[in-house]
Coordinates of C-alpha atoms in Angstrom, one line a residue:
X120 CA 0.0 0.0 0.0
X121 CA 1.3 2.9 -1.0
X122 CA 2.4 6.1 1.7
X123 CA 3.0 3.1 4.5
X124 CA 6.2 3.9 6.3
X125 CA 5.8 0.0 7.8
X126 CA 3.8 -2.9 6.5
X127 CA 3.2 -6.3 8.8
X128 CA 0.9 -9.0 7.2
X129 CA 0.1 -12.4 8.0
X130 CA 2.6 -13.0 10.6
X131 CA 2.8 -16.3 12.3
X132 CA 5.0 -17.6 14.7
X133 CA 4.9 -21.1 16.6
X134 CA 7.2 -22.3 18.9
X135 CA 6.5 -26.4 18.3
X136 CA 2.5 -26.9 18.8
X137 CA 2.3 -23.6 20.6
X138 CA 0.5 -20.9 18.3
X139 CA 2.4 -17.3 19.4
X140 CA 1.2 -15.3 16.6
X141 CA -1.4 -16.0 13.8
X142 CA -2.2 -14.3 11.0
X143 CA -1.1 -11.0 13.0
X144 CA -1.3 -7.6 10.9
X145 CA 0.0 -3.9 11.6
X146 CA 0.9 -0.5 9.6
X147 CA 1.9 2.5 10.3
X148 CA 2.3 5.9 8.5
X149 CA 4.7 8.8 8.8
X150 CA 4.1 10.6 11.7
X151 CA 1.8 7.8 13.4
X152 CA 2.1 6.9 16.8
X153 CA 0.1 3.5 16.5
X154 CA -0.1 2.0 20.6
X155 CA 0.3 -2.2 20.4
X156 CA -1.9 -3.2 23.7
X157 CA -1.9 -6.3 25.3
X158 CA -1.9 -8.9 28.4
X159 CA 1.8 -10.4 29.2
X160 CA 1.9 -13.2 26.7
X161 CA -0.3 -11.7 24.2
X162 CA 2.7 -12.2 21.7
X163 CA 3.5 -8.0 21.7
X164 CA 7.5 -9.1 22.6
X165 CA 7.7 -11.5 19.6
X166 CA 5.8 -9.5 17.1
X167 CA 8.7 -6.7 17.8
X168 CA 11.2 -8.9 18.1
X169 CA 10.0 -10.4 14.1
X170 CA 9.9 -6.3 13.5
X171 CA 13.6 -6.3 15.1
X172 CA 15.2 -9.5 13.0
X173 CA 16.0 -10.5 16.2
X174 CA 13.2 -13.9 16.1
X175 CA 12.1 -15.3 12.5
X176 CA 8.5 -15.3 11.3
X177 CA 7.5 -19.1 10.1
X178 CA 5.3 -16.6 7.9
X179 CA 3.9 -13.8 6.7
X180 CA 6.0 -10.1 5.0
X181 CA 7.4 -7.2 6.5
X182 CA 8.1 -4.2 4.3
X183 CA 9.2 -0.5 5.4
X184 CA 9.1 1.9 2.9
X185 CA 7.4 -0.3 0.6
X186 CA 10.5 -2.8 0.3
X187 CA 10.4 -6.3 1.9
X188 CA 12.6 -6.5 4.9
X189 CA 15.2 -9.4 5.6
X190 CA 14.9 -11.2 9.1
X191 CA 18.2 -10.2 10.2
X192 CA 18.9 -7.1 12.6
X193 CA 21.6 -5.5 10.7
X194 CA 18.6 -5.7 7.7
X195 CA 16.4 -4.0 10.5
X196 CA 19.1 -1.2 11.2
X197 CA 19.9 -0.6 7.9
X198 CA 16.1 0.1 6.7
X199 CA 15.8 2.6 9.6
X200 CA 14.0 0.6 12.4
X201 CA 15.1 1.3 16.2
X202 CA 13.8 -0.2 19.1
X203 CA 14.3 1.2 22.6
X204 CA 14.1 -1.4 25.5
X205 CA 12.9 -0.9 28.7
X206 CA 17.0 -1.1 29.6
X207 CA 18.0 1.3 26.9
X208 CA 20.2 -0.8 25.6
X209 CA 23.2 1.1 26.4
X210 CA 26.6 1.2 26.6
X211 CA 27.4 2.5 30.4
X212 CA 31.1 3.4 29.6
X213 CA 30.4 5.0 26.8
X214 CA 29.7 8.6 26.2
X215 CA 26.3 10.6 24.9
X216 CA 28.3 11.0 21.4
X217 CA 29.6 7.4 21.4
X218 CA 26.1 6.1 22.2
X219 CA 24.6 8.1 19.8
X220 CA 26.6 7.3 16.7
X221 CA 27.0 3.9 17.8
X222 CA 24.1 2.4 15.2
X223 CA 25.1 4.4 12.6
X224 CA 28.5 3.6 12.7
X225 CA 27.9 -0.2 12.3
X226 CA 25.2 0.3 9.9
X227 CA 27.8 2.3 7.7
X228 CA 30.5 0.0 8.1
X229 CA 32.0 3.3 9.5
X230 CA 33.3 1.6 12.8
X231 CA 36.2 4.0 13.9
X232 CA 34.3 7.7 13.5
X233 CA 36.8 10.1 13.7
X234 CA 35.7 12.1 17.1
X235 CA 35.2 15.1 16.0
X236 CA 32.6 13.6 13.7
X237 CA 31.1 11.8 16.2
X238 CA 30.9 15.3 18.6
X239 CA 29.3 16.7 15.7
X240 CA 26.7 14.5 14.7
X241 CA 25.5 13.9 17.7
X242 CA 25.1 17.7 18.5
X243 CA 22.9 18.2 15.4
X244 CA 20.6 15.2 16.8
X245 CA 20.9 17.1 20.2
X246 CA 19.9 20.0 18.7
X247 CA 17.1 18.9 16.6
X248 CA 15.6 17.2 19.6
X249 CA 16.2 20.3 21.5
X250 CA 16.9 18.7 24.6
X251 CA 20.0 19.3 26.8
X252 CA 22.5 16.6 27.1
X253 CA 26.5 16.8 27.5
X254 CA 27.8 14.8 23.8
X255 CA 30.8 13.8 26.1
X256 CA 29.0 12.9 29.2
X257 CA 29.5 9.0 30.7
X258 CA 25.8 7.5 29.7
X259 CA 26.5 5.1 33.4
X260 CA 26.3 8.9 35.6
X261 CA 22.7 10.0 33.8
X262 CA 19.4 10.0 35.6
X263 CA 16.6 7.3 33.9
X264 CA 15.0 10.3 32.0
X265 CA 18.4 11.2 29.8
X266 CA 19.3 7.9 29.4
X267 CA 16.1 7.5 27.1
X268 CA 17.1 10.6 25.7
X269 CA 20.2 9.1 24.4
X270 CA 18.2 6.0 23.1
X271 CA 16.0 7.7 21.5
X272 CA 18.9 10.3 20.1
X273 CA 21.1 6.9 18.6
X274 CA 18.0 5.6 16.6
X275 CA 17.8 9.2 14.7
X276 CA 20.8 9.0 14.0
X277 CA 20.7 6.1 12.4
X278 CA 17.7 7.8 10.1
X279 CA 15.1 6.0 12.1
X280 CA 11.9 6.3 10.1
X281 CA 10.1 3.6 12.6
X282 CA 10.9 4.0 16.7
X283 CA 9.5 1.4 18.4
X284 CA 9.4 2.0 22.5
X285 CA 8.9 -0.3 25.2
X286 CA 7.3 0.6 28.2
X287 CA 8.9 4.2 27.9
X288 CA 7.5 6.0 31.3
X289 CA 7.9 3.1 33.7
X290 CA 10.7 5.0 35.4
X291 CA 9.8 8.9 34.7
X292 CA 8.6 11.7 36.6
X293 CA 5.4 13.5 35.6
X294 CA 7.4 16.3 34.0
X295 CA 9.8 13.7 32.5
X296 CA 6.7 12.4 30.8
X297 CA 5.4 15.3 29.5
X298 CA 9.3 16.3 28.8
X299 CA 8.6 12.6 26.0
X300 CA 5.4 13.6 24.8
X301 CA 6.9 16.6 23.2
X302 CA 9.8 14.8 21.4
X303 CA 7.7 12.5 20.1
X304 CA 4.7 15.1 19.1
X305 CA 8.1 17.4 17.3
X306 CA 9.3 14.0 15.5
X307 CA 5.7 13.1 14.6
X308 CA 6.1 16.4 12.5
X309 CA 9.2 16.0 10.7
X310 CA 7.7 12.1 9.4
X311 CA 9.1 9.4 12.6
X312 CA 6.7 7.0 13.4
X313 CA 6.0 4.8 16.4
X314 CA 5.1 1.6 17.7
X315 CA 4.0 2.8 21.6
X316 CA 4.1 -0.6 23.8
X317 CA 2.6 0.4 27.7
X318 CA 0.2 -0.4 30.0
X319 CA -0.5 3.0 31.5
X320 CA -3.8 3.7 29.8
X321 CA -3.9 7.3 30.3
X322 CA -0.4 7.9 28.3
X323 CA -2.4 5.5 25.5
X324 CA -4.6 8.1 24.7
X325 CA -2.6 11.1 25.5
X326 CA 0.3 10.1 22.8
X327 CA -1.2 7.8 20.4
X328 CA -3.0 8.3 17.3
X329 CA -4.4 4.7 16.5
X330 CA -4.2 1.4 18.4
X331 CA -3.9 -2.2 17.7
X332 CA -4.8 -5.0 20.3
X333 CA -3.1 -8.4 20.5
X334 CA -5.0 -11.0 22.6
X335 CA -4.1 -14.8 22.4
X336 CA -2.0 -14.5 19.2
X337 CA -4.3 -12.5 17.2
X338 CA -5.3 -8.9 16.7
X339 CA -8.8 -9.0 18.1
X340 CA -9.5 -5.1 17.9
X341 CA -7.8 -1.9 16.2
X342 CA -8.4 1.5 14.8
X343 CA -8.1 5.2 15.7
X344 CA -7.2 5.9 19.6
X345 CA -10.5 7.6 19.6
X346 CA -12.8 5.2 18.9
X347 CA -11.2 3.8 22.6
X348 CA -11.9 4.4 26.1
X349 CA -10.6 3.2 29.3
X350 CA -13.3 0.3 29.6
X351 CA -13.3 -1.1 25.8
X352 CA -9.5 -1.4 25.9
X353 CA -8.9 -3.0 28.7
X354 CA -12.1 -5.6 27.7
X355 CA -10.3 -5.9 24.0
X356 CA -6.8 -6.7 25.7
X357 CA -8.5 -8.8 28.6
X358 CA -11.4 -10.5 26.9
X359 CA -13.4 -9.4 30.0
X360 CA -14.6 -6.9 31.9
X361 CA -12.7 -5.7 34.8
X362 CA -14.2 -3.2 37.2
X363 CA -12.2 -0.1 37.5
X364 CA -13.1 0.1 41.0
X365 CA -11.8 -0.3 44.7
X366 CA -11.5 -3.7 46.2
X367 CA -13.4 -4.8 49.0
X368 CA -12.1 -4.6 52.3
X369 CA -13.0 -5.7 55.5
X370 CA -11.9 -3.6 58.4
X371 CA -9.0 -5.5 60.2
X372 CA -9.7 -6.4 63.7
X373 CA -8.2 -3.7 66.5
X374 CA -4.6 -4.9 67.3
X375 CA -1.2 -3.5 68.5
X376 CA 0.6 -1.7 65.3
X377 CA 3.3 -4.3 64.0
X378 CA 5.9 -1.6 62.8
X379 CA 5.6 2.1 64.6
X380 CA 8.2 5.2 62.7
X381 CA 9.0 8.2 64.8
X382 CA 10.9 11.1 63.5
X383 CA 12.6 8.8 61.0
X384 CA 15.1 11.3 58.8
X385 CA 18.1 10.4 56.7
X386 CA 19.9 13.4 55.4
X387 CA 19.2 14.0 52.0
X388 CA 16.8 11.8 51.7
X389 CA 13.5 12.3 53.9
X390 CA 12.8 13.8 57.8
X391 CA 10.8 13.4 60.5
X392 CA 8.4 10.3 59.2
X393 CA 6.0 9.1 61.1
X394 CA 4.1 5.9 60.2
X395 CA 2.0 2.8 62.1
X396 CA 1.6 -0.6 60.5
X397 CA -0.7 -2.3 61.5
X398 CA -1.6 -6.2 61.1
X399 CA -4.8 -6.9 58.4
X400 CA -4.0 -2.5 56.5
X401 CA -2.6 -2.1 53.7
X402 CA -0.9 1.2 53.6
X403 CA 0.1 3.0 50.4
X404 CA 3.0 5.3 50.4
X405 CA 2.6 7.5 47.4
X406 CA 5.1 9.8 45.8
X407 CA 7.2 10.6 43.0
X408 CA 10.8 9.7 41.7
X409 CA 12.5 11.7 44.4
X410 CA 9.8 12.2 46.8
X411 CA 11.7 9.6 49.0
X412 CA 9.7 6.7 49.1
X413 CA 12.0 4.2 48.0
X414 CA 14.7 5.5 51.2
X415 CA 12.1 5.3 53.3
X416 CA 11.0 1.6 52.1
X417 CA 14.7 0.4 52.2
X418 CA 15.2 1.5 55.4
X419 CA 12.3 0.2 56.8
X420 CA 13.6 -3.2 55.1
X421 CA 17.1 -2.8 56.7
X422 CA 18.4 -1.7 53.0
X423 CA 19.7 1.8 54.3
X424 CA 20.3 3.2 58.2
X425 CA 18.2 6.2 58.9
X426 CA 20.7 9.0 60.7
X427 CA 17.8 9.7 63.2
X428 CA 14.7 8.8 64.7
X429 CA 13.6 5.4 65.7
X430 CA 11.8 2.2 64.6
X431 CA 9.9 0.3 66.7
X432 CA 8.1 -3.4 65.9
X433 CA 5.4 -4.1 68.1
X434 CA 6.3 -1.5 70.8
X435 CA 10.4 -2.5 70.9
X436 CA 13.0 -0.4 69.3
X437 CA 14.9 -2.1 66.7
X438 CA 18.1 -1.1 64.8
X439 CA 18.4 -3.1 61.0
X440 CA 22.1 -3.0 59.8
X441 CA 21.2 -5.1 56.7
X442 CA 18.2 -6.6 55.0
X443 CA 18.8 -9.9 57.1
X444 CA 18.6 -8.1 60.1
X445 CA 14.6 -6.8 58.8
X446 CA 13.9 -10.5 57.6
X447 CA 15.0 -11.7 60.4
X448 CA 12.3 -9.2 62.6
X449 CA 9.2 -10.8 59.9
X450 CA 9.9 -8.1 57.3
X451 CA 9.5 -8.7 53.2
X452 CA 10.9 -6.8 50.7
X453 CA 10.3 -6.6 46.9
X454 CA 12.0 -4.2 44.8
X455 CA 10.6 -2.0 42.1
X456 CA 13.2 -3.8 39.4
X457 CA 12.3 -7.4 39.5
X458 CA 14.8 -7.8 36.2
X459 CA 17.6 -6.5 38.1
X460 CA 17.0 -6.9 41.6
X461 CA 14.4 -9.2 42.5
X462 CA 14.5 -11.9 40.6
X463 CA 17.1 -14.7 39.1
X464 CA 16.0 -14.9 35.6
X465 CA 18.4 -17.5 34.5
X466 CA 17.7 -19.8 37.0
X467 CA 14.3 -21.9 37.4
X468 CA 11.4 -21.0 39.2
X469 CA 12.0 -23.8 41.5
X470 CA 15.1 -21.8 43.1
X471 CA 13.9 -18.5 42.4
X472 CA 10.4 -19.5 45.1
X473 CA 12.7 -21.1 47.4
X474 CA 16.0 -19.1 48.0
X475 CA 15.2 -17.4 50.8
X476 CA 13.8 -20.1 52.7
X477 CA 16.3 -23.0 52.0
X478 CA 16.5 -23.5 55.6
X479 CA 13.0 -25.4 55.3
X480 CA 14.6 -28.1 52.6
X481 CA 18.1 -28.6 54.6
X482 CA 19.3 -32.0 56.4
X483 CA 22.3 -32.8 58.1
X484 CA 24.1 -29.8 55.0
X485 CA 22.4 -31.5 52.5
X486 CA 19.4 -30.0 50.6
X487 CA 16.9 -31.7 49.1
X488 CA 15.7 -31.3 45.7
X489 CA 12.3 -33.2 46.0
X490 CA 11.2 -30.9 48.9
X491 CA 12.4 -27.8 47.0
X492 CA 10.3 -28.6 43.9
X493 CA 7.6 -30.0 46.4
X494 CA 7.5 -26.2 47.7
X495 CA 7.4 -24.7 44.6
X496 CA 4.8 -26.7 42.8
X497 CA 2.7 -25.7 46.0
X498 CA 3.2 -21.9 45.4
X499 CA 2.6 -22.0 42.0
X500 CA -0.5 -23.4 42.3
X501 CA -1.5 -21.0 45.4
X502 CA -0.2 -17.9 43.5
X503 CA -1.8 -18.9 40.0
X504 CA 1.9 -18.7 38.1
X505 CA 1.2 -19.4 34.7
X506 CA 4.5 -21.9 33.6
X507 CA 5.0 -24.8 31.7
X508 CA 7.0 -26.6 35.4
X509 CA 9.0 -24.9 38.0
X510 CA 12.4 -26.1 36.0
X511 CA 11.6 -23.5 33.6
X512 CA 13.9 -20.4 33.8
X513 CA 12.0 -17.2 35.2
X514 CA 13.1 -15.4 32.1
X515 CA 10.6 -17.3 30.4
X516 CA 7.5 -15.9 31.9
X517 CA 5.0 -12.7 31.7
X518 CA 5.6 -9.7 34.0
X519 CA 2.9 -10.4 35.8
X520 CA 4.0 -14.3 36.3
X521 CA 7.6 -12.9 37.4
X522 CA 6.1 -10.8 40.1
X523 CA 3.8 -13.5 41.8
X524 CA 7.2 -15.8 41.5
X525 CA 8.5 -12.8 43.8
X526 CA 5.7 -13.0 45.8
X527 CA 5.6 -16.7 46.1
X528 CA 9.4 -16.3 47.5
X529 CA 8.9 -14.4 50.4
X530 CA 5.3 -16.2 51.3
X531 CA 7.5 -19.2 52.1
X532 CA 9.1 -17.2 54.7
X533 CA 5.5 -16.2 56.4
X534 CA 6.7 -12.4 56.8
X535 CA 4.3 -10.3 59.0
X536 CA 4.9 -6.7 57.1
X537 CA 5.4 -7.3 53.4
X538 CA 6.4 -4.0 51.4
X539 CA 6.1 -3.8 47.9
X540 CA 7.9 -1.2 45.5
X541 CA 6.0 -0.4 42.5
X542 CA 4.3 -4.3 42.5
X543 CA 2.6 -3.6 39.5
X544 CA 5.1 -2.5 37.4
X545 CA 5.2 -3.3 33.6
X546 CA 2.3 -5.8 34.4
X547 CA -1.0 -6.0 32.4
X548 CA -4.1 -4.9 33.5
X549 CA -5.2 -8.3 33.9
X550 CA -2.5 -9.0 36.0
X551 CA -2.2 -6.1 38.0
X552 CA -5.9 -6.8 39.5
X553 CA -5.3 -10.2 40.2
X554 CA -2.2 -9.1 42.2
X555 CA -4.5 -6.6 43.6
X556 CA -6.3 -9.2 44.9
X557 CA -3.9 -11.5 46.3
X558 CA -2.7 -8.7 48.2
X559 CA -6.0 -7.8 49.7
X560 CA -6.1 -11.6 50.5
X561 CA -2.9 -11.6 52.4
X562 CA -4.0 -8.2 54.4
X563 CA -7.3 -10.3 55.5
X564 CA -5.3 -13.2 56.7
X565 CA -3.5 -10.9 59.1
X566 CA -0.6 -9.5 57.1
X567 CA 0.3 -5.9 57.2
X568 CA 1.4 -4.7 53.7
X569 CA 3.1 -1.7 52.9
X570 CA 2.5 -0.6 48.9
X571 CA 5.2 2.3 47.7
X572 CA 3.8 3.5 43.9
X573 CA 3.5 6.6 41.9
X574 CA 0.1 4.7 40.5
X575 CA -2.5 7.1 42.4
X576 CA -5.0 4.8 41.1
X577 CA -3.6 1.4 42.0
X578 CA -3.0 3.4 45.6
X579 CA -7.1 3.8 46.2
X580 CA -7.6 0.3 44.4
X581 CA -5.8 -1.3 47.5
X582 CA -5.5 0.8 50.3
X583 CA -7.1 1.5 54.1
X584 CA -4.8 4.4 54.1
X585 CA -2.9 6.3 52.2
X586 CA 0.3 8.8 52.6
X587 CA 1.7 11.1 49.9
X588 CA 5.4 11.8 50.3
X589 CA 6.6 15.4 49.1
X590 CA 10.0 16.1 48.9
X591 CA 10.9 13.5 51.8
X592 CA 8.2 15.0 53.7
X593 CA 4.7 12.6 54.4
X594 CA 2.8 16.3 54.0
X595 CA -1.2 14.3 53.5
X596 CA -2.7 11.0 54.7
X597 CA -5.9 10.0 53.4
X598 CA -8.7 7.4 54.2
X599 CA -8.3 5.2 51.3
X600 CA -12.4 4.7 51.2
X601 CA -12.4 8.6 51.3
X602 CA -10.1 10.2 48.8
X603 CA -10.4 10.5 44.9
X604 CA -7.5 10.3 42.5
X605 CA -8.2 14.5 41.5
X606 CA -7.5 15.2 45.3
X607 CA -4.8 12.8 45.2
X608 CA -3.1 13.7 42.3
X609 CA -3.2 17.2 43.3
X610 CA -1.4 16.4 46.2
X611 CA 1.4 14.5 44.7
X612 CA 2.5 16.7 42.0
X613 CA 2.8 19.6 44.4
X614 CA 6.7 18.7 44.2
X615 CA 6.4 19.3 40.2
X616 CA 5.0 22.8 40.7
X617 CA 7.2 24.2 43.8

């Protein structure tokens, strides 16, 4: 078709008698934004990676600029096709100019740019972005937001004509956001299209012009952005409808708080917190990058030493020098990364569910494999892990399997406070209620959970209370039955507006 900038038809993929893709169509035009939606293990990752060269289609064409293009990723790079990875992709040691011209310098064959060439080139990308970025600045010492930058920077230099981004916002402020939205509304103009891949649904409609939905395999809906709303998205990616509303909750019966905070500071960081956990609440701690939620999570996981103030479980002061000492006390914690920091992805399931509670398989220094799969059949079938057997390496599974593998590791250790950073993150909608619900689950069976999140909505989904962190200051707490995501929100991006 002629005027397509990118031209999928009639992919398939299968990997043995499992169907990925099938019969799976998309297009774009210059200047499109087109948002691919979809559940984990819609087939989204292997439809880019066909796009990328990276996997091989078993059929079906892709053409950009109206020419058929070779499975292969040099073939990719060469045609102008750039996709930017949740991890950027990066090379740490490198610098902004390095990083930039890297692409084009292996798609020319040109692999020893002159510097001065490199400088310059990468300024004029700079520039036409109009962003601010140091060419000879180490990428490793840039905040999340310019790292992107410099992502998004290499693939114009390499004449992208398609970007393809992956989960873009996960780590951004609000104002880095918006910061995106205008590079990509200023590229739209001068012809760049883009593949949009996220599961924030408000960033859907804000950026893109037209979406496509991937369910099972198969494209089951697509078409302009605004012939969408909140409700018949989710339902096309989903295949049902799921309530937008809070969870139930059941007041927890009185009891003594299980973690008390007074006057908690740690210079440069946050002051003078003061917080009560109590058995059968969830608690949400809300805040932006920066706000000092994360800190103040670590410490109270034994992850960081606070320089004053004092922490107290049930009644009894306690100092945590490490993370063991917190464990230890009946404390959980899962980090916002699960790629990085919360999970073994090479290794199976099996060890993944069990590491931190090896103790439980151990006899006479020996451990023992049949209990250790015994365990972890037990939790996969309690947490509703969607795998093939707990041999399977975690990198093999959804988002949202990954995080209930998490979940399932520190359940084993029966923690009495479990405190979750961002435990929705890069998870589907479908997902993200069912974890929703497990957590409410816990919280009824006695558990106190702490939930850290810039999601205002996920925060009143889940919570019996709610604190919004400012700067390291909790400056609000709210009823979560009480408060609505305008007075929320209003409270939380007072630190973007000071």
């Amino acid at each position: 078709m002629p005027g397509l900038t990118l031209e999928m038809r009639n992919i398939r993929k299968a990997y043995g008698p499992v169907r990925v893709l099938e019969d799976v169509g998309l297009s774009l035009v210059p200047g499109e934004v087109r948002c691919l939606a979809g559940e984990n293990g819609s087939g989204k990752s292997t439809l880019i990676k066909i796009l990328s060269g990276v996997v091989e289609a078993d059929a079906g064409e892709v053409r950009i600029g109206g020419k058929p293009l070779a499975s292969h990723p040099d073939a990719a790079i060469a045609a102008g096709l750039s996709v930017i990875y949740q991890d950027f992709s990066l090379f740490p040691n490198l610098t902004v100019s390095e990083n930039i011209t890297f692409l084009r310098s292996v798609a020319s064959g040109e692999r020893l740019f002159h510097p001065l060439a490199r400088r310059r080139l990468a300024g004029e990308i700079i520039r036409r972005m109009g962003v601010d970025l140091d060419p000879d600045q180490p990428v490793e010492f840039l905040p999340v937001a310019s790292k992107q930058l410099v992502a998004i920077a290499r693939a114009l230099a390499n004449d992208a004509r398609v970007i393809v981004m992956d989960e873009p916002t996960t780590a951004l402020t609000r104002s880095e956001v918006a910061s995106l939205v205008r590079i990509i509304r200023a590229l739209k103009q001068s012809g760049v299209a883009f593949i949009f891949v996220s599961h924030k649904m408000e960033e859907v409609f804000e950026i893109c012009d037209s979406v496509t939905v991937l369910r099972d395999g198969r494209v089951v809906a697509e078409g302009p952005a605004s012939e969408f709303d909140h409700d018949r998205l989710v339902e096309a990616m989903t295949g049902r409808n799921i309530e937008n509303q809070r969870l139930h909750r059941k007041p927890a019966p009185p009891a003594p708080a299980f973690l008390s905070v007074r006057n908690l500071g740690r210079r440069g960081e946050y002051a003078a917190i003061n917080l009560d956990l109590f058995p059968g609440e969830i608690v949400s701690i809300v805040g932006l990058l920066g706000s000092g939620r994360t800190e103040l999570a670590l410490t109270l996981a034994g992850g960081l030493t606070p320089d004053s103030g004092e922490i107290a479980i049930e009644g009894k002061p306690v100092h945590f020098t490490a993370i063991q000492d917190a464990m230890k006390a009946g404390i959980a914690y899962l980090p916002e990364d699960r790629l990085t920091e919360g999970l073994f992805l090479s290794q199976p399931i099996r060890e993944n569910i069990v590491v931190a509670s090896l103790n439980k398989d151990a006899k006479a220094g020996w451990l023992s494999r049949i209990g250790m799969t015994k365990r972890a059949r037990h939790a996969v079938q309690n947490l509703r892990i969607k795998a093939p057997r707990v041999e399977a390496p975690v990198a093999t599974l959804s988002g949202g399997n990954q995080q209930r593998v998490a979940l399932a590791r520190w359940m084993e250790r029966n923690p009495r406070l479990l405190i979750l950073n961002g435990p929705t993150v890069g998870v589907d909608v479908g997902s993200k209620r069912e974890i929703h619900e497990l957590l409410v689950g816990l919280s009824r069976a006695g558990m106190a959970v702490l939930v850290v999140t810039d999601d205002i909505g996920e925060a009143i989904t889940l919570s019996d209370r709610i604190a919004v962190m400012v700067r390291g200051s909790i400056t609000a707490t709210f009823e979560g039955e009480s408060v609505d995501e305008e007075t929320l929100s209003a409270e939380v991006i007072r630190e973007d507006v000071r």
